[in-house]
Short mmCIF file of C-alpha atoms and ligand atoms in Angstrom, two decimals:
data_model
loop_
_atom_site.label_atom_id
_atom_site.label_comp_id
_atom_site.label_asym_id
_atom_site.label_seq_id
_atom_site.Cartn_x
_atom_site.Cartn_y
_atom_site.Cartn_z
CA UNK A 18 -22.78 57.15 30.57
CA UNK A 19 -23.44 53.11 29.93
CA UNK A 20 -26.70 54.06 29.12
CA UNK A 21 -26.41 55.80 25.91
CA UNK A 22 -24.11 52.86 24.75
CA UNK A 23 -24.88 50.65 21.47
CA UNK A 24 -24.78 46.97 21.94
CA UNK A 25 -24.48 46.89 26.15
CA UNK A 26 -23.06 49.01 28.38
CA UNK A 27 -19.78 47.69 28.58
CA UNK A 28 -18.44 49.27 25.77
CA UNK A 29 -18.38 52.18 27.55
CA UNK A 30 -16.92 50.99 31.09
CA UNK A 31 -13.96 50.41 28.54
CA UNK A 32 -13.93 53.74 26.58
CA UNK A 33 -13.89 55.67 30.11
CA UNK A 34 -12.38 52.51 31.92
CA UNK A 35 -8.35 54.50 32.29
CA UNK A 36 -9.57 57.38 33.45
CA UNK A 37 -13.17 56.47 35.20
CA UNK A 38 -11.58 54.67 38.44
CA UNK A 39 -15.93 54.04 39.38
CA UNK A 40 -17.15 51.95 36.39
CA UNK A 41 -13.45 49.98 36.49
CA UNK A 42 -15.09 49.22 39.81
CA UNK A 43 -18.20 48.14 38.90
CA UNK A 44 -16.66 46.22 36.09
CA UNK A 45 -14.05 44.49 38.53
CA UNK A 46 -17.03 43.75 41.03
CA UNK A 47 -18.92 42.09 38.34
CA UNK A 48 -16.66 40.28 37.16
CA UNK A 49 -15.59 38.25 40.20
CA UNK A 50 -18.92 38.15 41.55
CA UNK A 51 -19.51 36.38 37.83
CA UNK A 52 -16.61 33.87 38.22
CA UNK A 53 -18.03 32.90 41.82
CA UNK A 54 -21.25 33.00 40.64
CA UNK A 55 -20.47 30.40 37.46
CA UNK A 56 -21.66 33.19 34.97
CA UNK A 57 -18.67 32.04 32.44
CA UNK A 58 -19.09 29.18 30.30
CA UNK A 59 -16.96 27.73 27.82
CA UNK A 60 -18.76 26.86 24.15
CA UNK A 61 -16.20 24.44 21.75
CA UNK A 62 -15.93 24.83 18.51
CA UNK A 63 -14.64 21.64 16.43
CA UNK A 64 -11.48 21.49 13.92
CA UNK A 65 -11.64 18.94 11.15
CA UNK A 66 -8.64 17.51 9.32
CA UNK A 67 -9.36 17.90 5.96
CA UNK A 68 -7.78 14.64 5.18
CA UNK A 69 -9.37 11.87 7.38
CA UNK A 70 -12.25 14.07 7.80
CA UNK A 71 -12.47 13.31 11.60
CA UNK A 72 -12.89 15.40 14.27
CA UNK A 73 -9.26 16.42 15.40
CA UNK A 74 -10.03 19.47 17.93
CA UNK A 75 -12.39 21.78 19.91
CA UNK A 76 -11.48 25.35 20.68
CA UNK A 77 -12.81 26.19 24.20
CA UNK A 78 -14.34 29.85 23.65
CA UNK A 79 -15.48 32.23 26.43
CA UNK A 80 -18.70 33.54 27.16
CA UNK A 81 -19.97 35.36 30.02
CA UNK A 82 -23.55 34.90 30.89
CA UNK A 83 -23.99 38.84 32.61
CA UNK A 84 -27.14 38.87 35.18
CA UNK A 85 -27.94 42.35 32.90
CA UNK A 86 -26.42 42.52 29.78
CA UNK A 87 -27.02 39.26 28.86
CA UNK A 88 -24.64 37.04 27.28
CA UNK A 89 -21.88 38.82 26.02
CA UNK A 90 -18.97 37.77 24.02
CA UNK A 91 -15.10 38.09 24.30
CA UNK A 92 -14.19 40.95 22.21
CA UNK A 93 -16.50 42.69 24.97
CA UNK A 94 -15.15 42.19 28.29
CA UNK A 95 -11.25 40.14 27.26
CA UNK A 96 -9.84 43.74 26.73
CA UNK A 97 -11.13 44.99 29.94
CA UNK A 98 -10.52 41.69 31.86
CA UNK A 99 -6.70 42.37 30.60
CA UNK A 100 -6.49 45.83 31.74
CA UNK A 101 -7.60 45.27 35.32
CA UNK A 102 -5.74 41.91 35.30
CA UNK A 103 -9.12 39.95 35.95
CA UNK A 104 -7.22 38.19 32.89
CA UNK A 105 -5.32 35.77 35.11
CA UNK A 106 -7.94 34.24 37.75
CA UNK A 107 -10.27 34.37 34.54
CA UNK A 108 -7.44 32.72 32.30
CA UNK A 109 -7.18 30.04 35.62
CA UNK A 110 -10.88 29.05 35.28
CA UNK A 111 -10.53 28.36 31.27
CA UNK A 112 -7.75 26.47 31.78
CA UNK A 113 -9.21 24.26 34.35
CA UNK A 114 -12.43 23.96 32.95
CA UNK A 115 -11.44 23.03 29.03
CA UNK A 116 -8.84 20.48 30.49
CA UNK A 117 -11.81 18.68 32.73
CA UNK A 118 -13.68 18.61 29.72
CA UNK A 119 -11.22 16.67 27.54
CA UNK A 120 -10.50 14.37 30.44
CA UNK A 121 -14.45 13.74 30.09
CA UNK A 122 -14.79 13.28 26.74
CA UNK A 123 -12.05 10.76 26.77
CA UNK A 124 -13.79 8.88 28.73
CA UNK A 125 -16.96 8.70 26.46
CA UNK A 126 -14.63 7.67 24.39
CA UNK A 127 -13.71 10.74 22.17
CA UNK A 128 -9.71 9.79 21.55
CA UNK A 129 -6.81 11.92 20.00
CA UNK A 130 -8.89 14.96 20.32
CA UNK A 131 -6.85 18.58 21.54
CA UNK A 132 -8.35 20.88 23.23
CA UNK A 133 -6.94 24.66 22.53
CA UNK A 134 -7.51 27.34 24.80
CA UNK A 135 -6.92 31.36 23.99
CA UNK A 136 -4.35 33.01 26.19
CA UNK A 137 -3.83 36.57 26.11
CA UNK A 138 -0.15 38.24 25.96
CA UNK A 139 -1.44 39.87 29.64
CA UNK A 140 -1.56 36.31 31.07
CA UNK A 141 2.17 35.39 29.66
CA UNK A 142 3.38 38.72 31.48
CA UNK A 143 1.53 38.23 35.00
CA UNK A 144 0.74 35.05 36.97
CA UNK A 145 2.38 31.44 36.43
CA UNK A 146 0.70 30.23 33.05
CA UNK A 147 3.39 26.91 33.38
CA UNK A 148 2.15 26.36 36.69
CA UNK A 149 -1.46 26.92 36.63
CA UNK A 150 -1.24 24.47 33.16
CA UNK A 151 0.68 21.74 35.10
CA UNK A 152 -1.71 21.74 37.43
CA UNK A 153 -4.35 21.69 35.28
CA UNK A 154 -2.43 18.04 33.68
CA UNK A 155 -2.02 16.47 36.76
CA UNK A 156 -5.50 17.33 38.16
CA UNK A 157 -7.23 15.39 35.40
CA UNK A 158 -4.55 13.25 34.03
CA UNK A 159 -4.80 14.24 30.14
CA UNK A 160 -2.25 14.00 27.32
CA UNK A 161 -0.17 17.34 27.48
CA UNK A 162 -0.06 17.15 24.12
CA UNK A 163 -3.69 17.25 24.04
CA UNK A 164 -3.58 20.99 25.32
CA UNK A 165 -2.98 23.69 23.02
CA UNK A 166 -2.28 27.08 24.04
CA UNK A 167 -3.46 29.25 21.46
CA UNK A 168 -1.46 33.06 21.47
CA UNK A 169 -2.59 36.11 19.68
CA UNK A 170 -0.39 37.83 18.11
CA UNK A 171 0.59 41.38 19.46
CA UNK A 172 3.04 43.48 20.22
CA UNK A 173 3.44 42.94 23.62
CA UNK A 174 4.74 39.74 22.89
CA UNK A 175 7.84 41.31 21.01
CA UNK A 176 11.20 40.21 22.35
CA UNK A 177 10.40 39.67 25.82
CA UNK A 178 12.24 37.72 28.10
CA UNK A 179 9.54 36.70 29.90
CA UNK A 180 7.13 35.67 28.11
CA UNK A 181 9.82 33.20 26.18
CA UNK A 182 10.77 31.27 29.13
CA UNK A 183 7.27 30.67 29.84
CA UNK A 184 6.61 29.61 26.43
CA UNK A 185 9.45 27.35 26.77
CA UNK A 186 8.41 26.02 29.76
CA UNK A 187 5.04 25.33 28.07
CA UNK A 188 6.43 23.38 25.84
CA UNK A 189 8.65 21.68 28.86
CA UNK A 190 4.84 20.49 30.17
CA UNK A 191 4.02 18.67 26.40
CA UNK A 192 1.86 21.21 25.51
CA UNK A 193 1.93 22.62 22.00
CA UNK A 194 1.62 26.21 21.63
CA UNK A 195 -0.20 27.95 18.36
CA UNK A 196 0.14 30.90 16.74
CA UNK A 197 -3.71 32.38 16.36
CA UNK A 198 -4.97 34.99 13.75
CA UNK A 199 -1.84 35.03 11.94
CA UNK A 200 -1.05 36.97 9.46
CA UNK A 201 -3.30 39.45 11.14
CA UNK A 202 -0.77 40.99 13.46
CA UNK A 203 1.95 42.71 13.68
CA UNK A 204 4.77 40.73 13.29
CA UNK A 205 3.62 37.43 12.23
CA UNK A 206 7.61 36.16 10.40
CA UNK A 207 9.46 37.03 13.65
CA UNK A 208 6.71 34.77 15.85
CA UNK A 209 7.86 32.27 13.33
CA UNK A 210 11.74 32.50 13.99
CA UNK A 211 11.65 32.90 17.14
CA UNK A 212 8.65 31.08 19.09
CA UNK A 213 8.40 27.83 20.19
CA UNK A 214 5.02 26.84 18.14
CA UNK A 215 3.38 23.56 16.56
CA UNK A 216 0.65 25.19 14.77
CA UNK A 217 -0.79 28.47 12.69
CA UNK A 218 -4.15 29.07 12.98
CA UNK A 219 -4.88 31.68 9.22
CA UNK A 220 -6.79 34.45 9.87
CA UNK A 221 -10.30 34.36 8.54
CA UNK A 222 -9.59 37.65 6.43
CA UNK A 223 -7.11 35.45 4.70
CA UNK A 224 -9.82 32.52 4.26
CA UNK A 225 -12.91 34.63 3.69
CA UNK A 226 -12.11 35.11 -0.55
CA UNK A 227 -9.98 32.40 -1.34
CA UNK A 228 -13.11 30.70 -3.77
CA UNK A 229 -13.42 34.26 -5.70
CA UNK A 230 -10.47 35.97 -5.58
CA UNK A 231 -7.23 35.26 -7.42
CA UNK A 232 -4.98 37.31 -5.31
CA UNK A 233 -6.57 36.42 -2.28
CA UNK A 234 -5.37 32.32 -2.92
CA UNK A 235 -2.16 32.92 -3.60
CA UNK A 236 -1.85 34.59 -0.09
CA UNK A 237 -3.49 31.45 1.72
CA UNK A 238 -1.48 29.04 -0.62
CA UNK A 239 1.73 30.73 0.65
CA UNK A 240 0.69 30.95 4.00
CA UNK A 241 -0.53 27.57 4.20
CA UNK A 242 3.17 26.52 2.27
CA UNK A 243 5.68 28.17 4.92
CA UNK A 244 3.72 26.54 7.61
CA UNK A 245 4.20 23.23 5.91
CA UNK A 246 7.26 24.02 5.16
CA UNK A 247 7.91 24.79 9.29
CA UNK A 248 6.39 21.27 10.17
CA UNK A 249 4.10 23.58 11.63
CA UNK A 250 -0.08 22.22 11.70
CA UNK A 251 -1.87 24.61 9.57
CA UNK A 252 -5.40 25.52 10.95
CA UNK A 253 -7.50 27.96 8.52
CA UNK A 254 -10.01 29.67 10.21
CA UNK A 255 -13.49 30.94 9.76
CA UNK A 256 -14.63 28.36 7.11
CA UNK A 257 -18.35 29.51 6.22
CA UNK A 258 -18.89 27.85 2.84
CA UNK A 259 -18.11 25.00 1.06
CA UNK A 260 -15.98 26.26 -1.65
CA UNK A 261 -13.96 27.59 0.91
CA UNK A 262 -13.41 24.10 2.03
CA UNK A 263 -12.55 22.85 -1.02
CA UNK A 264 -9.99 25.41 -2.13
CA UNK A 265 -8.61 24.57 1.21
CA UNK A 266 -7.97 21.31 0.48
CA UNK A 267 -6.54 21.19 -2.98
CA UNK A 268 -3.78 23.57 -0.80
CA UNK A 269 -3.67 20.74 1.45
CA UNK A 270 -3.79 22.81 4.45
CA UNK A 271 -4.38 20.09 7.19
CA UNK A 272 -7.13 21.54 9.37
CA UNK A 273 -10.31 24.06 8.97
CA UNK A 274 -12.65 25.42 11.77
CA UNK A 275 -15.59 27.36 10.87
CA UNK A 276 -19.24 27.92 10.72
CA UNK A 277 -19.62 25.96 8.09
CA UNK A 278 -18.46 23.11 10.00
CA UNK A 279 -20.38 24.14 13.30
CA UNK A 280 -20.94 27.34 15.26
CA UNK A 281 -19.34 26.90 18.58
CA UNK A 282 -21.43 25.24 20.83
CA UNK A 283 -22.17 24.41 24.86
CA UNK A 284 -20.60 21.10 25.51
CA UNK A 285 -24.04 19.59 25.79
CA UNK A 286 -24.31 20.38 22.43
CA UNK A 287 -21.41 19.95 20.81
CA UNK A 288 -21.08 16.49 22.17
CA UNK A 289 -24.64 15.23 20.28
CA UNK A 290 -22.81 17.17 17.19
CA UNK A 291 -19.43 15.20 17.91
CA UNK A 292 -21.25 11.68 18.08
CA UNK A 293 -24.01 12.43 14.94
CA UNK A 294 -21.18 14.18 12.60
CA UNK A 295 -20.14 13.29 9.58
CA UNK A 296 -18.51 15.34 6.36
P1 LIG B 322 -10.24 33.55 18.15
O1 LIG B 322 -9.49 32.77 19.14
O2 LIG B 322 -9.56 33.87 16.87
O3 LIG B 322 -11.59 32.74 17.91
C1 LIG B 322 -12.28 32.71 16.72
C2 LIG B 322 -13.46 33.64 16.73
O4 LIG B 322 -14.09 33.61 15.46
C3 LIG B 322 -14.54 33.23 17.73
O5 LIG B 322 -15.20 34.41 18.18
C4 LIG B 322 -15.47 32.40 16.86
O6 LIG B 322 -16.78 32.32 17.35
C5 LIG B 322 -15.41 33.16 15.56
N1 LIG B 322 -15.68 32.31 14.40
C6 LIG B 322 -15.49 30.98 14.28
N2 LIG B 322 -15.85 30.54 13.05
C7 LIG B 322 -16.26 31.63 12.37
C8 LIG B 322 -16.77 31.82 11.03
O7 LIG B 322 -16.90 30.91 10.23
N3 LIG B 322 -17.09 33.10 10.68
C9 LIG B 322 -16.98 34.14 11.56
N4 LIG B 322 -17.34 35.34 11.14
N5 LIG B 322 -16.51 33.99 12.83
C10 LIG B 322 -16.15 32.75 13.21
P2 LIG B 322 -15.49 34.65 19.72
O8 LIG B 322 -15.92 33.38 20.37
O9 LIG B 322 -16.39 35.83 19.82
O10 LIG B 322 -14.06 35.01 20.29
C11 LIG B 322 -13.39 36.18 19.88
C12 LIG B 322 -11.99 36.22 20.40
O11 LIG B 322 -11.97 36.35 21.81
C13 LIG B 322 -11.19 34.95 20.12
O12 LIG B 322 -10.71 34.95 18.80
C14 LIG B 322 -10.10 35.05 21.16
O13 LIG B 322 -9.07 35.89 20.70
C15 LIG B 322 -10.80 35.74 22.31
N6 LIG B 322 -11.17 34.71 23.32
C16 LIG B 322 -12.18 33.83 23.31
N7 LIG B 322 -12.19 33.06 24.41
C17 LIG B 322 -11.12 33.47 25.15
C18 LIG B 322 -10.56 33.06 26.41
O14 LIG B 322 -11.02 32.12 27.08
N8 LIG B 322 -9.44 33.73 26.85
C19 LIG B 322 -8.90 34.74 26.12
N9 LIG B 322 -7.79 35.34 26.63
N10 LIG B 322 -9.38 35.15 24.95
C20 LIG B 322 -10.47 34.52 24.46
MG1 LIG B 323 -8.30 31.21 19.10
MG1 LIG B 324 -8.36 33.29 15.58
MG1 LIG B 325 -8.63 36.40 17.91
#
């Protein structure tokens, strides 16, 4: 039962979610009484380009403020929103909401600045991802090229039809499409060949002992080379220190996102970070 559970009950809604069809219930209850209720918000973290130094990005990342649990991240209730499908109304909202959000801070002035949202392999295989992002454009009028789809990879995303023409029609809108935690999955040289992508986002496990560690730099450095050598943007993640930085940027990988740069934030809050920051 939830009760004996570690960190919140929902880790065990979805250890017993297949088989127990009453807590998938509860779960599914919850979590569109949350979307009606505004209990998701979206924090942002920023991406710097290690060249200019400015402020290129913000990734929009979920949280879900739960009237008992709390606020709970992601990795907590993304795997369960994807099995029940919640993923698509859910994937709707982010969509919506991070696009408003650039369209605001353009107007305060914040220019060239993306906004990247996560999509899950779920929402590629159900619902109308073009659609819902077109409308998302014309609604508030920003740059499609401002709007970047970020795509785990996973096997489900292997060879199918689908998904591919909706990537492509993605890309149709002027949206750019990233590959995120690469290196991580399962078939990261085959995403390469054969998706339409503008960007890699390295996988912190890749980032985390490139200061120290020999072996581990010579990974990144090639990593960070075949995306160059792609014309692809390369993003390493999960920046915590400074040497990690610089490493970074004697491989001239163009962007870094981390917590050394900032946590991700409310927009409140990352907005007085945006207009005091400075590297
Ligand atoms: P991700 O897209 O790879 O996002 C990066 C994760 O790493 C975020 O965790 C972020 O808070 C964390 N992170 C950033 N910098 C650092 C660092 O320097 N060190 C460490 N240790 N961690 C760092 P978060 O926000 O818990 O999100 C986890 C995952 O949940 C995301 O991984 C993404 O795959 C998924 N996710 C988040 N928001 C959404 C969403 O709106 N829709 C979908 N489908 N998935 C989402
Ligand atoms: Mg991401
Ligand atoms: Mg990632
Ligand atoms: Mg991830």
């Amino acid at each position: 039962e939830a009760k004996h559970s570690g960190r919140n009950g929902l880790q065990v809604y979805q250890d017993s979610m297949e088989h127990q069809s009453k807590e998938r219930l509860i779960f599914e209850m919850n979590l569109m009484q949350g979307l009606h209720e505004g209990q998701f918000q979206l924090y942002y973290q920023p991406q710097i380009d290690l060249h200019t130094k400015k402020v290129v990005g913000m990734e929009a990342l979920i949280r879900w403020h739960h009237h008992e649990h709390g606020l709970i991240s992601p990795a907590d209730f993304i795997p369960l929103a994807e099995i029940t499908g919640h993923i698509v109304p859910l994937g709707e909202w982010v969509i919506q909401e991070a696009a408003h959000q650039l369209k605001e801070w353009n107007a305060m002035g914040f220019r060239g600045l993306t906004v990247s949202v996560n999509i899950s392999p779920r929402q590629f295989q159900q619902g109308n991802l073009p659609e819902v992002i077109q409308e998302a454009i014309t609604q508030t009028d920003i740059e499609p090229s401002s709007l970047i789809i970020e795509i785990t990879e996973s096997l489900a995303m292997e060879n199918q039809e689908r998904i591919m023409k909706q990537m492509d029609a993605i890309r149709n809108l002027g949206c750019c499409i990233a590959i995120d935690d690469f290196g991580s999955g399962y078939s990261s040289l085959r995403y390469l060949q054969h998706f339409p992508i503008q960007s890699l986002k390295i996988d912190r496990r890749f980032v985390e002992n490139i200061h120290s560690n020999q072996k581990d730099a010579a990974i990144a450095s090639t990593m960070i080379n075949l995306g160059k050598s792609l014309e692809l943007t390369v993003v390493a993640e999960g920046i915590e220190e400074m040497e990690q930085l610089k490493t970074l940027r004697k491989m001239n990988c163009h962007q870094v996102q981390g917590y050394f740069i900032s946590r991700p934030l409310p927009v409140q809050d990352i907005t007085t970070w945006m207009e005091q920051y400075s590297l």
